Amino acid sequence: MNKITLRFVFCLLTLMASATSYADEGMWMIGNLSPRTWVLLKEMGLELTPQELYDPDGPSLNNAIVMFGGFCSGVVVSPDGLVFTNHHCGFDAIQDHSTTSHDYLTNGFFAKRQKDELPNPDLYVAFHLRTIDVTDRVLSSTDAYTESDVRSAAIMNTCREIEMEVLDTINCIYGRVTPYYRGSKYYMSVYQRFDDVRLVCAPPQSLGKFGGDTDNWMWPRQTCDFCVLRIYAAPDGRPAPYSKDNVPYHPKSYAHISAAGYKPGSYCMTLGYPGDTDRYLSSYGIDNTMRTLNDIRYSVRSVKLAILDEAMRASDATRIMYASKYASSSNYWKFSLGQNKALRDLNVIGEKRELEAEIAEWAETSGKTQYAGILDTLENLYAQNFVADYTLHLLEESFYSGSDILHFALTQMLRAVNAEEEEEDATATHKAIEKAYRDIDVDVDKAVFAAMIKNYRKQAVCNDCWPDFMTKIDSAYGGDVDKYTDQLYSRSRMADKQSMLKVTNMAELFDDDMFDVAISVIIKLFECYSENDIDEYERRLGDALRQMNHDKEYYPDANFTLRLSFGTVGGYTPNADTHYTHYTLPQSLIDKYEQNPGNYDYMLLPSVYKWLKRGKFGSRYTDAATGQMPLCFLTNNDITGGNSGSGMFDGRGRLIGLAFDGNWEAMSGDLKYDNRLQRCIGVDIRYVLSVIETYTGAKRLINELTIEY
Ligand code: ARG
C-alpha cells in the first residue's frame, strides 16, 4: 500500500472506530449481561444462548473457565481435566521443576505418561460457580457517607459474614465478596477450588517465551505462549490436596476447540479474570499514578533488573533460580514505561479533564449539590498526599520488592503481627524457609540490597523519608553503604542459607539485624500510610458520571472476577505509515531469529529452528486463507493483566486461541480504553496444537481434545 492510501485508510479507520465505539470496550460480568448487550452479541455473531454461556445450575461454557493460581486464567479442554493456560502463567511451576540437568525452561517439558505429570504444591485452580448481588445487604450495614474508616470496617465485617454462609470446606467451596464501581455495588462470586494441579507439557522457552522482554507488550508477535496442566481430584471427584491416589478430575464441561480459524471481523470473546483496571479514575488520579507508581516502579526496577540480568547471564544455575522473579518484575517494569508513554501520547489526561468539566457543569446545572466541588477536592487531596504516596511506593519497590532476604523478613514480621497467639508449626516454618531460600543467591541479594539503598537516597523527595536504618548508615558508617551491607550480611543469620535451614521457629530470628532493618522499613511504611478520602471522592465522581449518562451502560472495573469481553478479529493502524495485519506466520519468527544474532530474546533451540525450517506443522493446522499455520493473532477484546490464559472463543463458543498480551500503542488501556488502538494479542490454537503434536510429539494429549475442523 502506498503512503497516501495508507493515510486514507488510517482516517477511515479512525472514523469507523468512533462510530462503533460501543462494541469492543468493556469487561462484562458473565451473569449480568443486559438484554441490550445480548442483542449486540447476537448481531456480532454469538450463537450461544444465555444458558449455554452461563448457567449456575447446569453445565455451560462458564464451567470450562478457571481462575489459575490466583493470578491468571485458564480453560479446561478435556473430560480428564486438562487445562490450557499461558506459558508465562505456568512459568514459576516450570522453573520449580527445572535444574541445570533438567532444564525445562530451555528444553520444554512433556510427561510421556500420565503418572509422570508433575505436582505443584503452591498452585491451584478455581471454578466459578455463581455470582450473587449482595449490595443491599452490604450497604445497609453502613451509612453511605460516614467516615471512610468506619464505613470500611463495617463493610468488611458484613462481607466476611456473607462469605461464611457459603463456606463448605469439605467440597472446597467458598465465596468472595468484592466491591464493584468502587464500592457502589457488591457481588459475591462463589468458587470451587482444586489444589492438585500437575504440569503436563510446556514448550521450550524459545517458543513459549519467544521475543522475551524485547517483544513483551508488543505486536507483531510470534510467542507460543501456552502450557498444559491437569486438575486432579480425590477418587470421589472432590477437591483434595496432592495425593498419589488422586485421579484426573472430570469437569462439568470442557471447551471444544475449533481449528477452522477466523477472518477479520469474526466474532471473538474472551472469558477470564482481568485483574485491575481504573477506567473511571480522575485526571488527578492518573497524574498521580504516573508520577508515583509508574515512575518509581520503572526507575527502581531498572536498577534491580540490571543486577539480576548480569548474574543470570553469568551462571546457568542463577539463570534458572531467578527466571520467574526476573520475568514478573520486568513485565510491569516495561508496563510502567509503556503506560506513561501511551498516557502522554494519547493525551488521556486532557480528555479526562474535558469529561470532568462536563460532569461539573452537569452537577451545577441540574442542582446535584452532592457532587459539587468533587474535582477541586480530589485535586487538593492528591496534592496533599503526594509526598507520602511517592515515599510509600519508593519504600515498597526498594525494600519490599528489592532484596529477597529483606522481603522474607518483612513478610514474616507482618505475619507475626497479624497472627493470633498460637503455637508455631516447625514443619511449616521449615517449608517456608526452604521455599524462599531455594531461589536466593546471597551474593546477588546483597548486591541488590546495597543498590536499593543507594538509589533510594537519590530518589527520596524529603528529608524525613529515610527509614531509620538508612540514617544509621550515615551516623555509624560515615555513609558507606557497601561497608554497612558487608557487615550486615556477615552478621545476619538470615544471610546464611545453611544456618537458616536449621531455624524451627521464626522467633529465633527476631533479634537478627535483618529484622531490625525490616522494622525500620515497616515503621516508615506505616508513617506514609495515611487514611484519606481519595477513594471516597473517586467513588462519588464515578457515581456522578453514571448518573449524568444514565442511559449508557457502564461495566465495572476489573477486580479479578470472571468477565466476558466481546469483539472482533482485526489488525490496526498505529500511525499513518504503518498498518498491522491481524496475524503472524512462521517465516516472521525465523526472520527475527536470523536477523538478530546475539539477541538472547530471539534465540532458538536447534530443534525448534529445525522444526520451523522443515515446516511440517500438520495440515489440520493450516489456515484456509493463507495456506499456512498462523502463529499469533489480534482482536479488539478488552483485556488486562490476569486475563493471561483466557480462552478466546468464536461465536459457537469454541476455543480459537489463548489471550496473552496487550499492545504498546495502547498501554494506557487500564486507565482508558482506546477503540482505535487497543488490541488483545492471542496465540492461535492451531499453533498451540501443532507445537504439542508435531514439535513435542505429545499425541496422547491431542487424543483427549475435541477438535472441530
Ligand atoms: N505482558 C504479558 C502479560 O502481562 C506477559 C508476557 C510475559 N512475557 C514476557 N516476556 N515477560 O500478560
XYZ file of C-alpha atoms and ligand atoms in Angstrom:
721
model
C 0.000 0.000 0.000
C 1.389 3.428 -0.772
C 1.563 6.214 1.785
C -1.438 8.173 0.540
C -3.732 5.149 0.556
C -2.445 4.243 3.989
C -3.219 7.722 5.264
C -6.726 7.436 3.854
C -7.266 4.029 5.492
C -5.960 5.481 8.739
C -8.527 8.327 8.694
C -11.295 5.958 7.702
C -10.430 3.536 10.473
C -10.406 6.381 12.980
C -13.875 7.452 11.880
C -15.182 3.900 11.914
C -13.765 3.338 15.366
C -15.677 6.270 16.813
C -18.900 5.185 15.113
C -18.732 1.697 16.631
C -17.217 2.664 19.934
C -19.723 0.662 21.940
C -18.775 -2.750 20.601
C -15.395 -3.753 21.979
C -14.761 -1.851 25.188
C -15.869 -3.492 28.380
C -15.220 -6.356 30.754
C -18.720 -7.569 31.451
C -19.988 -9.772 34.241
C -20.975 -13.030 32.592
C -24.221 -13.458 34.535
C -25.252 -9.828 34.274
C -25.448 -9.133 30.566
C -28.331 -6.785 29.798
C -30.913 -7.508 27.061
C -29.311 -4.675 25.105
C -25.903 -6.323 25.306
C -27.385 -9.660 24.251
C -28.832 -8.045 21.121
C -25.404 -6.692 20.307
C -23.686 -10.020 20.986
C -26.094 -11.780 18.625
C -25.619 -9.136 15.956
C -21.888 -9.557 16.191
C -22.042 -13.309 15.779
C -22.540 -15.070 19.116
C -24.620 -18.195 18.544
C -24.823 -19.415 22.150
C -27.920 -18.979 24.310
C -27.548 -17.234 27.679
C -27.771 -20.656 29.384
C -25.063 -22.139 27.206
C -22.811 -19.293 28.244
C -23.589 -19.163 31.957
C -25.927 -21.354 33.911
C -25.316 -21.617 37.652
C -27.367 -24.830 37.730
C -26.152 -26.688 34.700
C -23.163 -27.211 32.508
C -22.229 -24.123 30.499
C -19.144 -22.569 28.957
C -18.673 -20.816 32.292
C -17.725 -24.180 33.815
C -14.802 -24.573 31.426
C -13.056 -21.421 32.641
C -10.692 -21.477 35.610
C -9.019 -18.891 37.733
C -5.434 -20.043 37.558
C -3.287 -19.796 40.677
C -4.881 -16.523 41.804
C -3.044 -14.526 39.121
C -4.039 -15.868 35.678
C -6.828 -17.571 33.774
C -7.138 -20.935 32.071
C -9.502 -23.111 30.019
C -10.412 -26.735 30.640
C -10.145 -28.590 27.341
C -10.706 -32.264 28.076
C -13.060 -34.522 30.029
C -10.000 -35.544 32.055
C -9.294 -32.082 33.382
C -6.563 -30.849 31.027
C -6.104 -27.098 31.345
C -4.592 -24.730 28.799
C -3.053 -21.542 30.107
C -0.127 -19.325 29.123
C 3.494 -20.379 29.367
C 4.141 -17.220 31.386
C 1.398 -18.271 33.828
C 2.953 -21.692 34.362
C 6.462 -20.226 34.299
C 7.013 -20.408 38.034
C 5.933 -24.056 38.099
C 8.166 -24.873 35.133
C 11.095 -23.177 36.860
C 10.359 -25.058 40.095
C 10.877 -28.382 38.349
C 13.973 -27.198 36.477
C 17.603 -27.830 37.349
C 20.734 -27.388 35.280
C 20.468 -31.065 34.303
C 16.669 -30.982 33.695
C 16.255 -27.521 32.305
C 12.582 -27.499 31.349
C 12.688 -23.742 30.811
C 15.169 -24.116 27.980
C 14.125 -27.506 26.631
C 10.435 -27.698 27.437
C 8.694 -30.500 29.274
C 6.314 -33.299 28.405
C 5.072 -36.038 30.733
C 5.097 -39.067 28.466
C 2.767 -40.977 30.763
C 0.041 -39.622 32.956
C 1.893 -40.794 36.042
C 4.839 -38.562 35.089
C 2.758 -35.385 35.401
C 4.415 -33.134 37.955
C 2.646 -31.881 41.115
C 2.898 -28.225 42.157
C 2.195 -27.748 45.850
C 1.568 -23.998 45.572
C -0.684 -23.991 42.558
C -4.474 -24.161 42.475
C -7.317 -23.569 40.072
C -10.805 -22.388 40.976
C -14.050 -22.801 39.058
C -16.599 -20.014 39.182
C -19.937 -21.484 40.267
C -22.165 -18.401 40.520
C -22.260 -14.696 41.303
C -24.789 -13.110 43.653
C -25.676 -9.432 44.120
C -25.223 -8.629 47.819
C -25.171 -4.837 47.509
C -28.238 -4.118 49.648
C -27.015 -6.235 52.500
C -23.507 -4.800 52.447
C -24.524 -1.167 52.090
C -27.334 -1.353 54.611
C -24.682 -2.212 57.194
C -23.339 1.295 56.891
C -24.425 4.769 56.053
C -23.227 5.931 52.609
C -21.285 8.945 53.805
C -19.951 8.234 57.280
C -16.195 8.464 57.958
C -14.355 6.260 55.487
C -12.554 4.125 58.057
C -15.792 3.341 59.925
C -17.507 2.634 56.652
C -14.757 0.257 55.524
C -14.718 -1.664 58.788
C -18.494 -2.170 58.746
C -18.421 -3.252 55.131
C -15.585 -5.661 55.694
C -17.409 -7.358 58.576
C -20.568 -7.826 56.548
C -18.627 -9.184 53.578
C -16.872 -11.771 55.764
C -20.222 -12.711 57.341
C -21.788 -13.310 53.911
C -18.788 -15.337 52.778
C -19.008 -17.575 55.854
C -22.562 -18.532 54.904
C -21.467 -20.291 51.707
C -18.239 -21.792 53.002
C -18.195 -25.571 52.502
C -14.774 -26.860 53.448
C -15.495 -30.481 52.510
C -16.095 -29.515 48.887
C -13.639 -26.573 48.908
C -16.449 -24.173 48.031
C -16.002 -20.582 49.157
C -17.326 -17.112 48.384
C -15.552 -13.814 47.847
C -17.453 -10.565 48.165
C -15.820 -7.797 46.172
C -16.638 -4.154 45.573
C -17.673 -3.012 42.098
C -17.808 0.614 40.923
C -15.509 1.444 43.848
C -17.979 0.136 46.363
C -21.256 1.398 44.934
C -22.157 -2.254 44.320
C -21.058 -5.548 45.915
C -21.226 -9.049 44.465
C -20.190 -12.393 45.848
C -18.526 -14.858 43.490
C -18.704 -18.454 44.634
C -15.875 -20.777 43.627
C -14.751 -24.366 43.948
C -11.033 -24.750 44.354
C -8.748 -27.644 43.376
C -5.276 -27.831 44.863
C -3.773 -30.725 42.942
C -2.780 -29.276 39.579
C 0.046 -31.008 37.705
C 2.326 -29.892 34.949
C 1.792 -31.900 31.776
C 3.507 -30.100 28.925
C 5.407 -26.876 28.254
C 7.171 -25.778 25.096
C 10.801 -24.669 25.248
C 11.282 -21.037 26.112
C 12.338 -20.283 22.560
C 8.693 -20.916 21.605
C 6.792 -20.275 24.852
C 8.638 -17.048 25.610
C 9.934 -16.207 22.170
C 10.620 -12.472 21.957
C 11.169 -12.191 25.723
C 11.334 -8.675 27.086
C 12.162 -7.220 23.673
C 8.718 -8.136 22.343
C 6.766 -8.152 25.595
C 3.708 -5.851 25.371
C 4.235 -5.508 21.641
C 2.969 -6.586 18.273
C 3.930 -8.246 15.858
C 4.379 -11.354 17.937
C 5.387 -14.993 17.424
C 5.262 -16.299 21.002
C 3.663 -19.716 21.525
C 2.592 -18.672 24.998
C 0.909 -21.823 26.308
C 1.438 -24.674 28.707
C -0.726 -27.596 29.761
C -1.653 -28.744 33.239
C -4.140 -31.238 34.622
C -6.539 -30.951 37.529
C -6.608 -33.934 39.879
C -9.243 -34.771 42.483
C -9.897 -37.440 45.086
C -11.305 -40.686 43.623
C -14.826 -39.497 44.603
C -14.347 -36.357 42.451
C -13.968 -33.958 45.362
C -11.134 -31.454 45.527
C -8.216 -32.758 47.558
C -4.655 -31.734 48.266
C -1.991 -33.623 46.301
C -2.016 -37.350 46.833
C -0.673 -40.136 44.669
C -4.140 -41.691 44.898
C -5.811 -38.686 43.278
C -7.258 -39.148 39.811
C -7.848 -36.772 36.878
C -10.831 -34.541 37.576
C -13.880 -34.793 35.320
C -15.211 -31.242 34.954
C -18.871 -30.314 34.447
C -17.958 -29.138 30.988
C -14.916 -28.555 28.838
C -14.242 -26.386 25.817
C -14.290 -27.748 22.303
C -11.575 -26.467 20.026
C -12.013 -25.056 16.549
C -9.243 -25.451 14.006
C -11.436 -23.670 11.458
C -9.893 -20.266 12.190
C -11.370 -16.808 11.704
C -11.380 -13.864 9.352
C -11.049 -10.149 10.029
C -14.363 -9.135 11.585
C -15.088 -12.620 13.006
C -16.704 -12.598 16.421
C -14.367 -13.340 19.306
C -14.920 -13.285 23.058
C -12.532 -13.748 25.935
C -13.554 -15.319 29.228
C -11.181 -14.944 32.141
C -10.042 -12.994 35.147
C -8.920 -9.431 34.401
C -7.065 -8.215 37.474
C -7.199 -4.499 37.841
C -8.322 -1.516 35.818
C -9.157 2.026 36.863
C -11.158 3.313 33.917
C -13.136 5.900 35.896
C -10.133 7.357 37.712
C -9.962 11.162 37.761
C -7.362 13.081 35.771
C -5.674 13.895 39.095
C -5.523 10.212 39.948
C -3.959 9.439 36.578
C -1.352 12.141 37.051
C -0.589 10.726 40.476
C -0.262 7.175 39.103
C 2.221 8.397 36.522
C 4.400 10.302 38.961
C 4.363 7.867 41.845
C 3.597 4.265 40.935
C 4.857 4.154 37.333
C 7.895 6.415 37.539
C 9.133 4.720 40.683
C 8.437 1.187 39.546
C 10.322 1.817 36.336
C 13.361 3.529 37.843
C 13.836 1.265 40.858
C 13.348 -1.925 38.874
C 15.820 -0.715 36.237
C 18.475 -0.827 38.952
C 17.454 -4.216 40.309
C 16.942 -5.909 36.939
C 20.369 -4.849 35.667
C 21.976 -6.688 38.604
C 19.868 -9.812 38.115
C 20.463 -9.800 34.379
C 24.220 -9.773 34.780
C 24.168 -12.557 37.353
C 21.777 -14.677 35.280
C 23.911 -14.401 32.178
C 26.987 -15.466 34.133
C 25.612 -18.738 35.521
C 23.007 -21.276 34.432
C 22.077 -22.136 37.987
C 21.421 -18.453 38.751
C 19.507 -18.037 35.491
C 17.119 -20.816 36.494
C 16.942 -19.629 40.099
C 15.866 -16.095 39.177
C 13.949 -16.797 35.938
C 10.456 -16.367 37.321
C 11.246 -13.462 39.645
C 13.001 -11.674 36.822
C 10.120 -12.206 34.397
C 7.442 -10.934 36.743
C 9.483 -7.907 37.782
C 10.422 -6.980 34.217
C 6.849 -7.448 32.994
C 5.487 -4.494 34.979
C 8.764 -2.598 34.684
C 8.189 -2.379 30.950
C 4.465 -1.879 31.510
C 5.124 1.236 33.634
C 7.264 2.767 30.949
C 4.705 1.967 28.257
C 1.718 3.125 30.270
C 3.215 6.555 30.937
C 4.250 6.911 27.320
C 0.812 5.983 25.974
C -0.962 8.201 28.527
C 1.090 11.115 27.202
C 0.886 10.192 23.515
C -2.870 9.751 23.652
C -3.468 12.844 25.789
C -5.501 10.832 28.258
C -5.346 13.482 30.995
C -6.541 16.150 28.563
C -9.503 14.021 27.517
C -10.362 13.234 31.125
C -10.304 16.932 32.008
C -12.884 17.583 29.283
C -15.145 14.884 30.650
C -14.687 16.201 34.174
C -15.643 19.712 33.052
C -18.809 18.219 31.581
C -19.592 16.423 34.853
C -19.004 19.611 36.861
C -21.314 21.567 34.591
C -23.996 18.887 34.712
C -23.794 18.796 38.519
C -24.242 22.524 38.679
C -26.990 22.951 36.103
C -29.010 20.008 37.361
C -28.673 21.032 41.003
C -26.817 17.872 42.097
C -25.227 19.556 45.066
C -23.824 16.289 46.437
C -21.400 16.305 43.506
C -20.374 19.937 43.725
C -16.672 20.589 44.225
C -15.598 16.915 43.957
C -12.879 17.706 41.446
C -11.333 20.530 43.462
C -11.343 18.277 46.483
C -9.657 15.487 44.548
C -7.027 17.849 43.202
C -6.240 19.041 46.727
C -6.260 15.591 48.249
C -3.814 14.214 45.682
C -1.543 17.243 46.117
C -1.556 16.939 49.915
C -0.876 13.232 49.726
C 1.800 13.269 47.042
C 4.945 13.032 49.161
C 3.531 10.278 51.353
C 2.285 8.324 48.367
C 5.550 8.728 46.486
C 7.527 7.586 49.525
C 5.209 4.636 50.065
C 5.843 3.398 46.533
C 9.563 4.069 46.804
C 9.738 2.080 50.033
C 7.735 -0.783 48.587
C 9.748 -1.054 45.394
C 13.140 -0.603 47.068
C 12.746 -2.677 50.190
C 9.637 -4.824 49.979
C 10.363 -5.866 46.377
C 14.132 -5.319 46.474
C 16.303 -7.843 48.334
C 14.550 -11.200 48.733
C 16.062 -11.745 52.171
C 14.676 -8.445 53.412
C 11.376 -9.291 51.715
C 11.265 -12.556 53.649
C 11.993 -10.734 56.912
C 9.231 -8.223 56.151
C 6.624 -10.831 55.282
C 7.466 -12.898 58.357
C 7.225 -9.835 60.526
C 3.861 -8.790 59.088
C 2.642 -12.362 59.536
C 3.748 -12.337 63.174
C 1.939 -9.015 63.739
C -1.288 -10.386 62.262
C -1.116 -13.900 63.699
C -3.204 -14.925 66.663
C -1.264 -16.291 69.613
C -0.752 -19.850 68.526
C 1.996 -22.442 68.553
C 4.213 -22.157 65.541
C 4.338 -25.267 63.367
C 8.035 -26.149 62.939
C 7.431 -28.071 59.707
C 5.561 -25.131 58.160
C 8.363 -22.784 59.214
C 10.955 -25.054 57.693
C 8.954 -25.323 54.452
C 8.518 -21.545 54.208
C 12.253 -21.010 54.663
C 13.192 -23.764 52.246
C 10.861 -22.374 49.617
C 12.044 -18.784 49.962
C 15.729 -19.626 50.114
C 15.780 -22.142 47.305
C 15.680 -19.242 44.854
C 18.044 -16.871 46.628
C 21.719 -16.414 45.830
C 23.072 -14.484 48.807
C 25.723 -12.596 46.804
C 23.181 -11.450 44.228
C 20.809 -10.493 47.009
C 23.478 -8.479 48.764
C 24.262 -6.552 45.599
C 20.568 -5.734 45.159
C 20.243 -4.672 48.805
C 23.109 -2.163 48.554
C 21.973 -0.831 45.185
C 18.458 -0.237 46.508
C 19.778 1.909 49.355
C 21.973 3.986 47.064
C 19.121 4.505 44.656
C 16.688 5.357 47.456
C 18.967 8.171 48.544
C 18.813 9.622 45.048
C 15.089 9.278 44.595
C 13.731 10.266 48.016
C 11.892 13.574 47.916
C 12.031 14.684 51.539
C 14.462 14.797 54.421
C 12.472 12.609 56.743
C 11.669 9.942 54.132
C 14.530 7.647 55.064
C 13.869 4.578 57.146
C 15.863 4.665 60.340
C 18.414 2.044 59.273
C 19.494 4.305 56.418
C 20.050 7.245 58.719
C 22.257 4.971 60.815
C 24.436 4.227 57.798
C 25.267 7.927 57.799
C 25.826 8.250 61.525
C 27.662 4.976 62.207
C 29.278 4.090 58.871
C 30.113 7.533 57.521
C 27.551 6.962 54.768
C 29.431 3.946 53.389
C 26.600 1.734 52.101
C 28.898 -1.071 50.946
C 30.671 -1.306 54.290
C 27.322 -1.371 56.098
C 25.947 -4.030 53.729
C 29.067 -6.184 54.087
C 28.796 -6.134 57.846
C 25.057 -6.729 57.862
C 25.345 -9.714 55.522
C 28.187 -11.224 57.519
C 26.395 -10.741 60.865
C 22.857 -11.684 59.893
C 21.788 -15.297 60.211
C 19.220 -14.543 57.535
C 22.036 -14.072 55.047
C 23.349 -17.559 55.739
C 21.369 -20.168 53.843
C 22.637 -23.215 55.734
C 22.003 -21.671 59.094
C 18.517 -20.543 58.015
C 17.544 -24.089 57.077
C 18.010 -25.063 60.728
C 15.519 -22.487 62.032
C 12.414 -24.119 63.507
C 10.697 -21.064 64.948
C 10.667 -17.593 63.425
C 11.079 -16.111 66.891
C 14.708 -17.282 66.697
C 15.208 -14.525 64.135
C 13.536 -11.654 65.941
C 16.822 -10.234 67.199
C 18.555 -10.656 63.831
C 19.925 -7.445 62.330
C 17.913 -8.011 59.147
C 14.770 -7.918 61.259
C 15.871 -4.528 62.600
C 16.077 -3.292 59.044
C 12.630 -4.744 58.394
C 11.203 -2.980 61.454
C 12.507 0.396 60.368
C 11.019 -0.124 56.886
C 7.650 -1.086 58.366
C 7.629 1.946 60.651
C 8.246 4.212 57.670
C 5.595 2.435 55.624
C 3.035 2.993 58.369
C 4.029 6.644 58.661
C 3.355 7.141 54.967
C 0.085 5.296 55.003
C -2.474 7.929 55.919
C -6.240 7.468 55.936
C -7.675 9.901 53.436
C -10.844 10.412 51.443
C -9.414 9.971 47.961
C -11.219 6.697 47.322
C -14.485 8.088 48.569
C -14.287 11.119 46.262
C -13.214 8.976 43.321
C -16.265 6.818 44.008
C -18.545 9.854 44.002
C -17.041 11.012 40.728
C -17.847 7.626 39.172
C -21.409 7.795 40.536
C -21.815 11.268 39.040
C -20.656 10.047 35.628
C -23.098 7.150 35.644
C -25.957 9.423 36.724
C -25.143 12.030 34.110
C -25.183 9.377 31.361
C -27.880 7.215 32.901
C -28.926 5.741 29.561
C -25.449 4.345 28.950
C -24.250 1.012 30.325
C -21.069 1.147 32.366
C -19.175 -2.050 33.062
C -17.425 -2.262 36.424
C -13.636 -2.018 36.606
C -11.702 -5.275 36.590
C -11.274 -6.769 40.051
C -10.073 -10.296 39.296
C -13.576 -11.700 38.949
C -14.798 -13.591 35.902
C -15.516 -11.306 32.950
C -16.513 -11.576 29.351
C -15.229 -9.242 26.710
C -16.610 -9.365 23.187
C -15.185 -8.003 19.984
C -13.851 -8.988 16.623
C -10.678 -10.168 14.956
C -8.717 -7.412 13.221
C -5.409 -5.621 12.749
C -4.704 -1.969 13.465
C -3.107 1.152 12.095
C -0.926 2.744 14.773
C 0.162 5.629 12.583
C -0.192 6.905 9.057
C 2.787 4.883 7.871
C 2.070 1.527 9.456
C -0.730 -0.967 9.229
C -0.573 -4.262 11.086
C -2.421 -7.218 9.717
C -4.228 -9.405 12.259
C -1.931 -12.458 12.197
C 1.707 -13.563 12.020
C 3.254 -16.503 10.147
C 6.224 -18.830 10.825
C 8.570 -17.004 8.462
C 8.393 -13.886 10.659
C 9.702 -15.935 13.583
C 12.550 -17.359 11.519
C 13.364 -13.832 10.324
C 13.572 -12.417 13.840
C 15.970 -15.196 14.795
C 18.124 -14.974 11.691
C 18.243 -11.192 11.587
C 19.084 -10.655 15.253
C 22.044 -12.870 16.016
C 23.107 -12.483 19.621
C 19.736 -11.191 20.835
C 19.011 -13.533 23.729
C 15.252 -12.955 23.405
C 15.257 -14.268 19.830
C 17.439 -17.319 20.415
C 16.117 -20.614 19.118
C 16.916 -24.109 20.289
C 18.417 -26.005 17.362
C 15.481 -28.439 17.477
C 12.996 -25.570 17.259
C 14.844 -23.989 14.375
C 14.894 -27.323 12.556
C 11.169 -27.804 13.151
C 10.428 -24.326 11.815
C 12.613 -24.726 8.753
C 11.103 -28.113 7.972
C 7.664 -26.515 8.006
C 5.659 -29.703 8.618
C 3.160 -28.193 11.027
C 0.276 -30.563 10.285
C -2.200 -29.890 7.512
C -5.043 -29.725 10.060
C -3.489 -26.581 11.478
C -3.250 -24.715 8.187
C -5.370 -21.620 7.723
C -7.567 -21.717 4.642
C -6.899 -18.097 3.660
C -3.104 -18.090 3.888
C -2.390 -21.770 3.323
C -0.073 -21.592 6.334
C -0.129 -22.184 10.057
C -0.927 -18.931 11.866
C 1.093 -18.044 14.966
C -0.446 -15.148 16.879
C -3.482 -13.006 16.124
C -5.223 -9.801 17.130
C -8.703 -8.935 18.310
C -10.125 -5.845 19.950
C -11.185 -7.715 23.093
C -10.809 -5.611 26.186
C -8.371 -7.419 28.482
C -5.743 -6.713 31.100
C -3.232 -8.497 33.357
C -4.892 -11.548 34.931
C -6.616 -12.283 31.632
C -3.462 -14.149 30.609
C -4.521 -17.658 29.651
C -8.102 -16.569 28.967
C -9.864 -18.592 26.342
C -10.632 -16.750 23.118
C -13.860 -18.210 21.733
C -15.643 -17.999 18.406
C -19.368 -17.371 18.012
C -20.135 -21.027 18.720
C -18.173 -20.989 21.950
C -15.250 -22.968 20.514
C -11.706 -22.204 21.557
C -9.686 -20.422 18.863
C -6.825 -19.028 20.948
C -5.410 -18.027 24.313
C -5.071 -14.353 25.185
C -1.599 -13.462 26.385
C -0.728 -9.797 25.929
C -1.637 -6.240 25.013
C -0.020 -3.811 22.581
C 2.444 -0.988 23.147
C 0.457 1.792 21.467
C -2.421 1.348 23.918
C -0.649 0.642 27.177
C -2.818 3.324 28.747
C -5.636 0.788 28.419
C -6.007 0.042 32.110
C -6.949 3.681 32.650
C -8.702 4.367 29.356
C -9.724 2.002 26.589
C -8.760 3.267 23.142
C -11.135 1.994 20.454
C -8.801 2.659 17.620
C -5.627 1.193 19.059
C -6.242 -1.277 21.842
C -5.725 -4.893 20.880
C -5.651 -8.258 22.571
C -2.793 -10.484 21.430
C -3.627 -14.176 21.345
C -1.772 -17.321 20.426
C -3.696 -19.166 17.716
C -4.878 -22.530 18.997
C -3.605 -24.180 15.809
C -0.068 -23.056 16.651
C -0.518 -24.499 20.145
C -1.835 -27.796 18.798
C 0.910 -28.043 16.210
C 3.620 -27.486 18.818
C 2.016 -30.155 21.021
C 1.654 -32.630 18.188
C 4.391 -32.021 15.641
C 7.167 -30.488 17.752
C 6.658 -32.205 21.117
C 5.086 -35.390 19.783
C 2.514 -35.367 22.575
C -0.148 -37.281 20.687
C -1.720 -38.574 23.897
C -2.807 -35.031 24.702
C -4.220 -34.333 21.240
C -6.307 -37.504 21.606
C -8.000 -36.101 24.685
C -9.222 -32.945 22.951
C -12.361 -32.384 20.932
C -11.140 -30.585 17.832
C -13.586 -29.417 15.185
C -12.296 -28.621 11.735
N 2.833 -8.907 29.138
C 2.224 -10.171 29.427
C 1.158 -10.017 30.473
O 1.305 -9.261 31.389
C 3.202 -11.145 29.947
C 4.117 -11.617 28.937
C 5.198 -12.475 29.527
N 6.319 -12.441 28.646
C 7.487 -11.849 28.956
N 8.385 -11.721 28.018
N 7.757 -11.393 30.158
O 0.187 -10.729 30.465
